[in-house]
Amino acid sequence: MSSNSELFDRACKTIPGGVNSPVRAFRSVGGTPRFIQRAQGAHVWDAEGKRYIDYVGSWGPAILGHAHPEVVKAVQQAAEHGLSFGAPTEAEIEIAEAIVARLPSMEQVRLVSSGTEATMTAIRLARGYTGRARIIKFEGCYHGHADSLLVKAGSGMLTFGNPTSSGVPAEFVQHTLVLDYNNLDAVEAAFKKYPDQIACIIVEPIAGNMNLVKPRKGFLEGLRELCTKYGAVLIFDEVMTGFRVGPQGVQGLTGIQPDLTTLAKVIGGGMPVGAFGGRADIMAHIAPLGGVYQAGTLSGNPVAVAAGLATLRLLDAPGFYENLSARSAQLAKGLEERARAAGIAFSADSVGGMFGIYFRDSIPSTLEEVSASDIERFKQFFHGMLERGVHFAPSAFEAGFVSGAHDESIINETLSIAEEVFATIKAA
Ligand SMILES: *Cc1c(COP(=O)(O)O)cnc(C)c1O
């Protein structure tokens, strides 16, 4: 049996940084990533046989808990019939119908294999449909790693952004305007400056990639009004929030209808599935119907679709989301009470199966406020919990995830461990 650190050393020889996606490397908290051997329900086991209560949930997909028997069975059955055909299947119609039936703003949907592909294509489609080049995104929202989206704000509020990744030429982001989340005035100013040049706004309608940050009252409503007024496409990136915060995503919680929606994570049930869709008149611009090109060898892969479809169907169980929300709230409130009782500046928030923990007095509503939390304390908390068998996301800028398998006793167990950890942090 190899230890986590032996595996990490070995991984680093053939895989850059030892991981296939950077946040897994523990760079922002230090220490050695746990190599996962298996997972079941609310738990994962590492290479050393140690069990953890898992709040990473594969970064969102594992909403039913890990290895749900009905999802695993659906995957096994699909696999027996062949892994990929490169020709259409009935299951693709079924998952498209399942998505369209659940999200009223989506009249048509195209499947891809990741969230990155979904957002990249939704933006291309918005540009093709409007004939405009400029796009608006918000600092702290993550929409995958397409060139034009790896960008941070420029020096002035309405100047175009700078790449956040080397390898992205400045010209590739020159059409991307980066504004502050929850600042509607800035969006209005942008439309006044470029009234007929903005193709779309892409937004996480509840942000989960700068820790959990909810929209202020009126923010999403304002985006909707401005897009309608100026003929721009409103894209809700619900890759994380779709079927995670409630049965109809943020659009269901708020009643605000985007023109296009992007999905991934939950809709693949742990397999690689992404999707973009929305108004049929916009979707008619996608090839083969229209001139906006998009394709994928493994798009709508039958095994992945089987996992997604089984997951969506299980989410229809009566009371699923009520229970999920109650467990997330129990965790968030319980952590907040215990941290404050220990004299630690701390707040927490939750929605559906998502939560945020912040080492600061109040719940943040901007990236600046999230950044002003006590990151050192977060690291101590993270390692204290990990040592005691609770796996939170290894960064203070990520949301956490609760699944249907996290029952009341698992949350209570987490809270008792946290109480111990808060006491050690306070003493440190
Ligand atoms: C995870 C995520 C993406 C990227 O999805 P991948 O499948 O990792 O490419 C895009 N948008 C949001 C909001 C996400 O949370």
Short mmCIF file of C-alpha atoms and ligand atoms in Angstrom, two decimals:
data_model
loop_
_atom_site.label_atom_id
_atom_site.label_comp_id
_atom_site.label_asym_id
_atom_site.label_seq_id
_atom_site.Cartn_x
_atom_site.Cartn_y
_atom_site.Cartn_z
CA MET A 1 0.00 0.00 0.00
CA SER A 2 1.42 3.40 -1.00
CA SER A 3 0.97 6.47 1.21
CA ASN A 4 -0.55 9.70 -0.09
CA SER A 5 2.86 11.33 -0.12
CA GLU A 6 4.50 8.43 -1.97
CA LEU A 7 1.74 8.63 -4.58
CA PHE A 8 2.08 12.40 -4.82
CA ASP A 9 5.85 12.15 -5.35
CA ARG A 10 5.29 9.50 -8.01
CA ALA A 11 2.50 11.52 -9.68
CA CYS A 12 4.68 14.62 -9.88
CA LYS A 13 7.16 12.75 -12.09
CA THR A 14 4.73 12.19 -14.95
CA ILE A 15 1.85 14.61 -14.30
CA PRO A 16 2.56 18.37 -14.00
CA GLY A 17 2.12 19.26 -10.33
CA GLY A 18 0.90 15.71 -9.73
CA VAL A 19 -2.71 16.55 -10.62
CA ASN A 20 -5.04 16.85 -13.60
CA SER A 21 -6.73 20.05 -12.37
CA PRO A 22 -4.78 22.63 -10.35
CA VAL A 23 -6.95 23.10 -7.24
CA ARG A 24 -6.46 19.42 -6.35
CA ALA A 25 -2.77 20.07 -5.67
CA PHE A 26 -3.39 21.76 -2.25
CA ARG A 27 -1.16 24.68 -3.33
CA SER A 28 -3.26 27.27 -1.49
CA VAL A 29 -3.40 25.34 1.80
CA GLY A 30 -0.08 23.45 1.69
CA GLY A 31 0.36 19.77 2.47
CA THR A 32 -0.24 16.61 0.48
CA PRO A 33 -3.39 15.93 -1.51
CA ARG A 34 -5.29 12.80 -0.50
CA PHE A 35 -5.33 10.18 -3.24
CA ILE A 36 -8.84 8.79 -3.28
CA GLN A 37 -9.27 5.06 -3.59
CA ARG A 38 -13.03 4.77 -3.36
CA ALA A 39 -16.12 6.65 -2.29
CA GLN A 40 -19.58 5.75 -1.05
CA GLY A 41 -22.40 8.06 -0.01
CA ALA A 42 -21.03 10.98 2.03
CA HIS A 43 -17.58 9.41 2.46
CA VAL A 44 -14.32 9.03 0.56
CA TRP A 45 -11.38 6.77 1.48
CA ASP A 46 -7.79 7.70 0.70
CA ALA A 47 -4.88 5.50 -0.37
CA GLU A 48 -3.97 4.88 3.30
CA GLY A 49 -7.44 3.51 4.01
CA LYS A 50 -8.47 6.58 6.02
CA ARG A 51 -12.12 7.61 5.77
CA TYR A 52 -13.28 11.24 5.35
CA ILE A 53 -16.66 12.94 5.40
CA ASP A 54 -16.55 14.60 1.99
CA TYR A 55 -17.71 18.18 1.33
CA VAL A 56 -15.99 18.44 -2.06
CA GLY A 57 -18.44 16.12 -3.82
CA SER A 58 -16.31 16.04 -6.97
CA TRP A 59 -16.72 19.87 -6.94
CA GLY A 60 -20.46 19.64 -7.41
CA PRO A 61 -21.59 16.59 -9.38
CA ALA A 62 -22.02 14.18 -6.44
CA ILE A 63 -25.39 15.55 -5.34
CA LEU A 64 -26.79 12.09 -4.54
CA GLY A 65 -23.65 11.12 -2.65
CA HIS A 66 -20.91 9.00 -4.19
CA ALA A 67 -21.57 5.81 -6.15
CA HIS A 68 -25.35 5.88 -5.80
CA PRO A 69 -26.35 2.28 -6.64
CA GLU A 70 -28.98 3.29 -9.21
CA VAL A 71 -26.57 5.60 -11.03
CA VAL A 72 -23.86 2.94 -11.02
CA LYS A 73 -26.34 0.39 -12.38
CA ALA A 74 -27.42 2.76 -15.17
CA VAL A 75 -23.77 3.25 -16.16
CA GLN A 76 -23.05 -0.49 -16.14
CA GLN A 77 -26.10 -1.24 -18.26
CA ALA A 78 -25.26 1.48 -20.78
CA ALA A 79 -21.63 0.33 -20.99
CA GLU A 80 -22.68 -3.19 -21.89
CA HIS A 81 -24.38 -1.80 -24.99
CA GLY A 82 -21.32 0.02 -26.26
CA LEU A 83 -19.27 2.99 -25.09
CA SER A 84 -19.69 5.45 -27.94
CA PHE A 85 -21.22 5.47 -31.42
CA GLY A 86 -20.79 8.90 -32.98
CA ALA A 87 -24.43 8.68 -34.05
CA PRO A 88 -27.56 9.87 -32.23
CA THR A 89 -29.26 7.81 -29.50
CA GLU A 90 -32.68 7.86 -27.86
CA ALA A 91 -31.10 8.50 -24.46
CA GLU A 92 -29.87 11.89 -25.73
CA ILE A 93 -33.47 12.83 -26.51
CA GLU A 94 -34.51 11.67 -23.05
CA ILE A 95 -31.94 13.79 -21.24
CA ALA A 96 -32.71 16.81 -23.46
CA GLU A 97 -36.40 16.37 -22.66
CA ALA A 98 -35.60 15.97 -18.96
CA ILE A 99 -33.59 19.22 -18.91
CA VAL A 100 -36.10 21.21 -20.97
CA ALA A 101 -38.99 19.97 -18.81
CA ARG A 102 -37.24 21.14 -15.63
CA LEU A 103 -35.87 24.53 -16.76
CA PRO A 104 -38.60 26.65 -18.35
CA SER A 105 -36.14 29.08 -19.97
CA MET A 106 -34.59 26.24 -22.00
CA GLU A 107 -36.50 25.40 -25.16
CA GLN A 108 -33.62 23.55 -26.77
CA VAL A 109 -30.37 22.12 -25.50
CA ARG A 110 -27.08 20.84 -26.97
CA LEU A 111 -24.87 18.44 -25.01
CA VAL A 112 -21.11 18.82 -24.72
CA SER A 113 -18.54 17.16 -22.43
CA SER A 114 -17.61 19.87 -19.91
CA GLY A 115 -18.67 23.16 -18.40
CA THR A 116 -15.83 24.91 -20.21
CA GLU A 117 -17.15 23.75 -23.56
CA ALA A 118 -20.66 24.84 -22.62
CA THR A 119 -19.73 28.42 -21.66
CA MET A 120 -17.27 28.84 -24.52
CA THR A 121 -19.94 27.83 -27.01
CA ALA A 122 -22.73 29.84 -25.37
CA ILE A 123 -20.57 32.95 -25.80
CA ARG A 124 -19.78 32.12 -29.42
CA LEU A 125 -23.50 31.61 -29.99
CA ALA A 126 -24.39 34.93 -28.33
CA ARG A 127 -21.85 36.66 -30.56
CA GLY A 128 -23.09 34.88 -33.67
CA TYR A 129 -26.71 35.66 -32.85
CA THR A 130 -26.17 39.37 -32.06
CA GLY A 131 -23.35 40.04 -34.53
CA ARG A 132 -21.53 41.81 -31.67
CA ALA A 133 -18.08 41.15 -30.19
CA ARG A 134 -17.94 42.52 -26.65
CA ILE A 135 -18.91 40.48 -23.61
CA ILE A 136 -19.33 41.26 -19.91
CA LYS A 137 -18.14 38.97 -17.14
CA PHE A 138 -17.71 39.56 -13.41
CA GLU A 139 -14.49 39.34 -11.42
CA GLY A 140 -14.50 36.23 -9.22
CA CYS A 141 -16.96 34.32 -11.40
CA TYR A 142 -15.36 31.33 -13.11
CA HIS A 143 -16.71 30.10 -16.40
CA GLY A 144 -14.13 27.49 -17.35
CA HIS A 145 -10.77 28.01 -19.01
CA ALA A 146 -11.55 29.36 -22.49
CA ASP A 147 -9.08 32.10 -23.56
CA SER A 148 -11.50 35.04 -23.57
CA LEU A 149 -12.70 34.21 -20.03
CA LEU A 150 -9.30 33.99 -18.29
CA VAL A 151 -9.27 37.69 -17.64
CA LYS A 152 -9.25 40.14 -14.76
CA ALA A 153 -10.33 43.76 -14.63
CA GLY A 154 -8.12 46.38 -16.25
CA SER A 155 -6.97 49.52 -14.45
CA GLY A 156 -10.11 51.60 -14.99
CA MET A 157 -13.65 50.41 -14.37
CA LEU A 158 -14.64 50.42 -18.02
CA THR A 159 -11.35 49.43 -19.57
CA PHE A 160 -10.99 45.99 -21.03
CA GLY A 161 -9.33 43.26 -19.06
CA ASN A 162 -5.91 41.66 -18.76
CA PRO A 163 -5.29 37.92 -19.17
CA THR A 164 -4.97 35.97 -15.89
CA SER A 165 -3.12 33.12 -17.60
CA SER A 166 0.09 33.29 -19.53
CA GLY A 167 -0.43 31.97 -23.02
CA VAL A 168 -3.51 34.13 -23.55
CA PRO A 169 -2.60 37.02 -25.89
CA ALA A 170 -3.98 40.40 -24.75
CA GLU A 171 -5.83 40.60 -28.09
CA PHE A 172 -7.88 37.53 -27.13
CA VAL A 173 -9.41 39.28 -24.12
CA GLN A 174 -9.74 42.75 -25.63
CA HIS A 175 -13.48 42.28 -26.06
CA THR A 176 -14.05 41.08 -22.49
CA LEU A 177 -15.22 43.70 -20.02
CA VAL A 178 -14.70 42.60 -16.41
CA LEU A 179 -16.94 44.23 -13.81
CA ASP A 180 -17.56 43.78 -10.08
CA TYR A 181 -20.16 41.19 -9.07
CA ASN A 182 -23.22 42.78 -7.49
CA ASN A 183 -22.43 46.22 -8.96
CA LEU A 184 -25.33 46.99 -11.26
CA ASP A 185 -24.27 50.62 -11.80
CA ALA A 186 -21.11 49.42 -13.54
CA VAL A 187 -23.16 47.24 -15.88
CA GLU A 188 -25.43 50.13 -16.72
CA ALA A 189 -22.43 52.37 -17.40
CA ALA A 190 -20.97 49.71 -19.72
CA PHE A 191 -24.16 49.53 -21.76
CA LYS A 192 -24.30 53.34 -21.96
CA LYS A 193 -20.75 53.40 -23.26
CA TYR A 194 -21.21 50.53 -25.76
CA PRO A 195 -24.98 50.44 -26.39
CA ASP A 196 -24.86 48.34 -29.56
CA GLN A 197 -21.62 46.42 -29.07
CA ILE A 198 -22.25 44.06 -26.15
CA ALA A 199 -23.19 40.53 -27.25
CA CYS A 200 -23.83 39.06 -23.82
CA ILE A 201 -23.45 39.08 -20.09
CA ILE A 202 -22.27 35.79 -18.58
CA VAL A 203 -22.82 35.45 -14.85
CA GLU A 204 -22.91 32.85 -12.11
CA PRO A 205 -26.38 33.80 -10.83
CA ILE A 206 -25.25 32.58 -7.41
CA ALA A 207 -21.46 32.65 -7.42
CA GLY A 208 -19.63 29.54 -6.22
CA ASN A 209 -16.12 30.10 -7.50
CA MET A 210 -15.10 32.91 -5.14
CA ASN A 211 -16.50 30.94 -2.21
CA LEU A 212 -20.31 31.24 -2.08
CA VAL A 213 -21.53 34.76 -2.89
CA LYS A 214 -25.21 35.45 -3.43
CA PRO A 215 -26.57 38.14 -5.73
CA ARG A 216 -27.81 41.27 -3.96
CA LYS A 217 -31.50 42.00 -4.28
CA GLY A 218 -32.12 43.57 -7.68
CA PHE A 219 -28.78 42.55 -9.27
CA LEU A 220 -30.07 39.71 -11.47
CA GLU A 221 -33.30 41.57 -12.18
CA GLY A 222 -31.20 44.53 -13.32
CA LEU A 223 -29.05 42.36 -15.59
CA ARG A 224 -32.22 40.96 -17.15
CA GLU A 225 -33.66 44.43 -17.78
CA LEU A 226 -30.44 45.83 -19.23
CA CYS A 227 -29.93 42.86 -21.57
CA THR A 228 -33.49 43.16 -22.83
CA LYS A 229 -33.18 46.92 -23.27
CA TYR A 230 -29.90 46.77 -25.19
CA GLY A 231 -30.53 43.57 -27.14
CA ALA A 232 -27.78 41.57 -25.41
CA VAL A 233 -28.03 37.88 -24.51
CA LEU A 234 -28.20 37.07 -20.79
CA ILE A 235 -26.31 33.85 -20.04
CA PHE A 236 -26.77 32.22 -16.65
CA ASP A 237 -23.80 29.97 -16.05
CA GLU A 238 -25.55 27.35 -13.92
CA VAL A 239 -22.78 24.77 -14.34
CA MET A 240 -22.47 24.68 -10.55
CA THR A 241 -25.93 25.84 -9.42
CA GLY A 242 -28.01 23.85 -11.92
CA PHE A 243 -29.95 21.14 -10.02
CA ARG A 244 -27.70 21.98 -7.04
CA VAL A 245 -29.46 24.94 -5.40
CA GLY A 246 -32.94 23.67 -6.23
CA PRO A 247 -34.86 21.68 -8.85
CA GLN A 248 -34.76 24.55 -11.36
CA GLY A 249 -31.45 26.15 -10.50
CA VAL A 250 -31.19 29.84 -9.64
CA GLN A 251 -33.71 30.66 -12.36
CA GLY A 252 -36.27 28.64 -10.42
CA LEU A 253 -35.40 30.33 -7.11
CA THR A 254 -35.59 33.85 -8.52
CA GLY A 255 -38.06 33.53 -11.38
CA ILE A 256 -35.60 35.35 -13.66
CA GLN A 257 -35.33 33.84 -17.13
CA PRO A 258 -31.98 33.99 -18.89
CA ASP A 259 -31.78 33.74 -22.69
CA LEU A 260 -29.18 30.98 -22.49
CA THR A 261 -28.14 28.64 -19.68
CA THR A 262 -25.01 26.55 -19.31
CA LEU A 263 -25.00 23.33 -17.30
CA ALA A 264 -22.53 20.56 -16.36
CA LYS A 265 -21.54 18.93 -13.04
CA VAL A 266 -24.87 17.55 -11.66
CA ILE A 267 -26.31 16.77 -15.11
CA GLY A 268 -23.50 14.24 -15.67
CA GLY A 269 -23.90 12.60 -12.27
CA GLY A 270 -20.09 12.29 -12.05
CA MET A 271 -19.49 11.58 -15.73
CA PRO A 272 -18.32 14.19 -18.27
CA VAL A 273 -21.47 15.98 -19.48
CA GLY A 274 -22.04 19.67 -20.16
CA ALA A 275 -24.89 21.44 -21.92
CA PHE A 276 -25.95 24.82 -23.21
CA GLY A 277 -29.41 25.81 -24.27
CA GLY A 278 -32.18 28.35 -24.11
CA ARG A 279 -34.40 30.26 -26.49
CA ALA A 280 -35.13 28.26 -29.64
CA ASP A 281 -34.65 31.32 -31.89
CA ILE A 282 -31.11 31.71 -30.54
CA MET A 283 -30.35 27.96 -30.61
CA ALA A 284 -31.36 27.96 -34.30
CA HIS A 285 -28.03 29.71 -34.99
CA ILE A 286 -26.04 26.60 -33.98
CA ALA A 287 -24.73 24.22 -36.68
CA PRO A 288 -26.18 22.32 -38.50
CA LEU A 289 -29.16 24.75 -38.43
CA GLY A 290 -27.13 27.95 -38.41
CA GLY A 291 -23.69 29.39 -38.93
CA VAL A 292 -22.25 29.12 -35.39
CA TYR A 293 -20.00 26.09 -35.40
CA GLN A 294 -19.81 23.61 -32.52
CA ALA A 295 -19.16 19.85 -32.45
CA GLY A 296 -17.83 17.03 -30.26
CA THR A 297 -16.73 13.46 -30.92
CA LEU A 298 -17.94 12.28 -27.49
CA SER A 299 -20.81 14.78 -27.03
CA GLY A 300 -23.89 12.99 -25.68
CA ASN A 301 -21.78 9.95 -24.84
CA PRO A 302 -24.21 7.12 -23.99
CA VAL A 303 -22.54 6.07 -20.72
CA ALA A 304 -22.27 9.66 -19.47
CA VAL A 305 -25.85 10.41 -20.50
CA ALA A 306 -27.07 7.32 -18.62
CA ALA A 307 -25.42 8.60 -15.42
CA GLY A 308 -26.92 12.06 -15.91
CA LEU A 309 -30.39 10.83 -16.66
CA ALA A 310 -30.44 8.46 -13.68
CA THR A 311 -29.27 11.35 -11.47
CA LEU A 312 -31.91 13.81 -12.71
CA ARG A 313 -34.64 11.23 -12.16
CA LEU A 314 -33.54 10.49 -8.60
CA LEU A 315 -33.59 14.23 -7.82
CA ASP A 316 -37.35 14.17 -8.40
CA ALA A 317 -37.85 12.19 -5.17
CA PRO A 318 -40.34 14.11 -3.02
CA GLY A 319 -38.64 16.29 -0.41
CA PHE A 320 -35.14 15.81 -1.85
CA TYR A 321 -34.26 19.50 -2.04
CA GLU A 322 -36.02 20.40 1.23
CA ASN A 323 -33.87 17.84 3.00
CA LEU A 324 -30.72 18.90 1.15
CA SER A 325 -31.27 22.57 2.04
CA ALA A 326 -31.97 21.68 5.67
CA ARG A 327 -28.71 19.71 5.96
CA SER A 328 -26.64 22.52 4.37
CA ALA A 329 -28.27 25.07 6.67
CA GLN A 330 -27.66 22.80 9.70
CA LEU A 331 -23.97 22.65 8.76
CA ALA A 332 -23.60 26.39 8.05
CA LYS A 333 -25.47 27.52 11.17
CA GLY A 334 -23.80 24.89 13.34
CA LEU A 335 -20.30 25.91 12.21
CA GLU A 336 -21.09 29.58 12.74
CA GLU A 337 -22.40 29.00 16.28
CA ARG A 338 -19.40 26.92 17.28
CA ALA A 339 -16.80 29.25 15.76
CA ARG A 340 -18.34 32.30 17.40
CA ALA A 341 -18.63 30.50 20.73
CA ALA A 342 -14.88 29.92 20.45
CA GLY A 343 -14.38 33.65 19.84
CA ILE A 344 -13.44 33.32 16.17
CA ALA A 345 -14.62 35.81 13.52
CA PHE A 346 -16.68 33.55 11.29
CA SER A 347 -19.82 33.50 9.20
CA ALA A 348 -21.46 30.93 6.94
CA ASP A 349 -24.20 30.80 4.35
CA SER A 350 -25.97 28.13 2.32
CA VAL A 351 -28.45 27.56 -0.48
CA GLY A 352 -29.75 24.14 -1.55
CA GLY A 353 -26.78 21.77 -1.48
CA MET A 354 -24.13 24.52 -1.52
CA PHE A 355 -22.50 26.34 1.39
CA GLY A 356 -19.84 28.96 2.08
CA ILE A 357 -17.70 29.41 5.18
CA TYR A 358 -15.92 32.71 5.75
CA PHE A 359 -13.38 33.60 8.40
CA ARG A 360 -14.85 37.11 8.81
CA ASP A 361 -17.71 38.59 10.82
CA SER A 362 -20.34 38.89 8.13
CA ILE A 363 -21.39 37.11 4.97
CA PRO A 364 -19.57 38.67 1.98
CA SER A 365 -21.30 39.93 -1.15
CA THR A 366 -18.24 40.97 -3.16
CA LEU A 367 -14.93 39.37 -4.10
CA GLU A 368 -13.18 42.11 -2.15
CA GLU A 369 -15.04 41.09 1.00
CA VAL A 370 -14.26 37.40 0.47
CA SER A 371 -10.60 38.31 -0.03
CA ALA A 372 -10.62 40.23 3.26
CA SER A 373 -11.35 37.05 5.25
CA ASP A 374 -8.68 35.45 7.45
CA ILE A 375 -7.05 33.02 5.04
CA GLU A 376 -4.49 31.79 7.62
CA ARG A 377 -7.30 30.73 9.96
CA PHE A 378 -9.01 29.00 7.06
CA LYS A 379 -5.86 26.96 6.42
CA GLN A 380 -5.65 25.94 10.09
CA PHE A 381 -9.31 24.96 10.02
CA PHE A 382 -8.90 23.02 6.78
CA HIS A 383 -5.92 20.98 8.05
CA GLY A 384 -7.49 20.46 11.49
CA MET A 385 -10.61 19.04 9.89
CA LEU A 386 -8.67 16.95 7.37
CA GLU A 387 -6.55 15.35 10.10
CA ARG A 388 -9.74 14.42 11.94
CA GLY A 389 -11.40 12.93 8.87
CA VAL A 390 -13.41 15.75 7.27
CA HIS A 391 -12.49 16.81 3.73
CA PHE A 392 -13.40 20.42 2.88
CA ALA A 393 -12.35 22.11 -0.38
CA PRO A 394 -8.63 22.98 -0.15
CA SER A 395 -9.13 26.72 -0.73
CA ALA A 396 -10.86 29.64 0.99
CA PHE A 397 -12.26 30.67 -2.39
CA GLU A 398 -14.37 27.59 -3.09
CA ALA A 399 -17.91 26.73 -2.13
CA GLY A 400 -18.64 23.47 -0.29
CA PHE A 401 -21.12 20.79 -1.25
CA VAL A 402 -23.58 18.70 0.73
CA SER A 403 -25.25 15.66 -0.84
CA GLY A 404 -28.42 13.70 -0.26
CA ALA A 405 -26.27 11.14 1.58
CA HIS A 406 -25.18 13.66 4.24
CA ASP A 407 -27.74 12.87 6.93
CA GLU A 408 -28.30 14.65 10.21
CA SER A 409 -25.89 12.42 12.12
CA ILE A 410 -23.06 13.00 9.61
CA ILE A 411 -23.56 16.76 9.92
CA ASN A 412 -23.59 16.44 13.73
CA GLU A 413 -20.38 14.42 13.62
CA THR A 414 -18.83 17.16 11.45
CA LEU A 415 -19.94 19.82 13.93
CA SER A 416 -18.41 18.06 16.96
CA ILE A 417 -15.12 17.71 15.10
CA ALA A 418 -15.30 21.39 14.12
CA GLU A 419 -15.84 22.40 17.73
CA GLU A 420 -12.56 20.71 18.64
CA VAL A 421 -10.77 22.32 15.69
CA PHE A 422 -12.07 25.82 16.46
CA ALA A 423 -10.71 25.45 20.01
CA THR A 424 -7.25 24.55 18.71
CA ILE A 425 -7.31 27.43 16.19
CA LYS A 426 -8.22 29.90 18.91
CA ALA A 427 -5.40 28.65 21.10
CA ALA A 428 -2.86 28.84 18.25
C1 LIG B 1 -16.97 24.18 -12.84
C2 LIG B 1 -17.48 25.37 -13.54
C3 LIG B 1 -17.22 25.60 -14.91
C4 LIG B 1 -16.28 24.73 -15.70
O1 LIG B 1 -16.74 23.44 -15.85
P1 LIG B 1 -15.70 22.27 -16.25
O2 LIG B 1 -16.58 21.07 -16.43
O3 LIG B 1 -14.73 22.17 -15.13
O4 LIG B 1 -15.05 22.70 -17.52
C5 LIG B 1 -17.84 26.65 -15.53
N1 LIG B 1 -18.67 27.46 -14.85
C6 LIG B 1 -18.93 27.29 -13.55
C7 LIG B 1 -19.89 28.21 -12.85
C8 LIG B 1 -18.34 26.24 -12.85
O5 LIG B 1 -18.58 26.10 -11.54
#
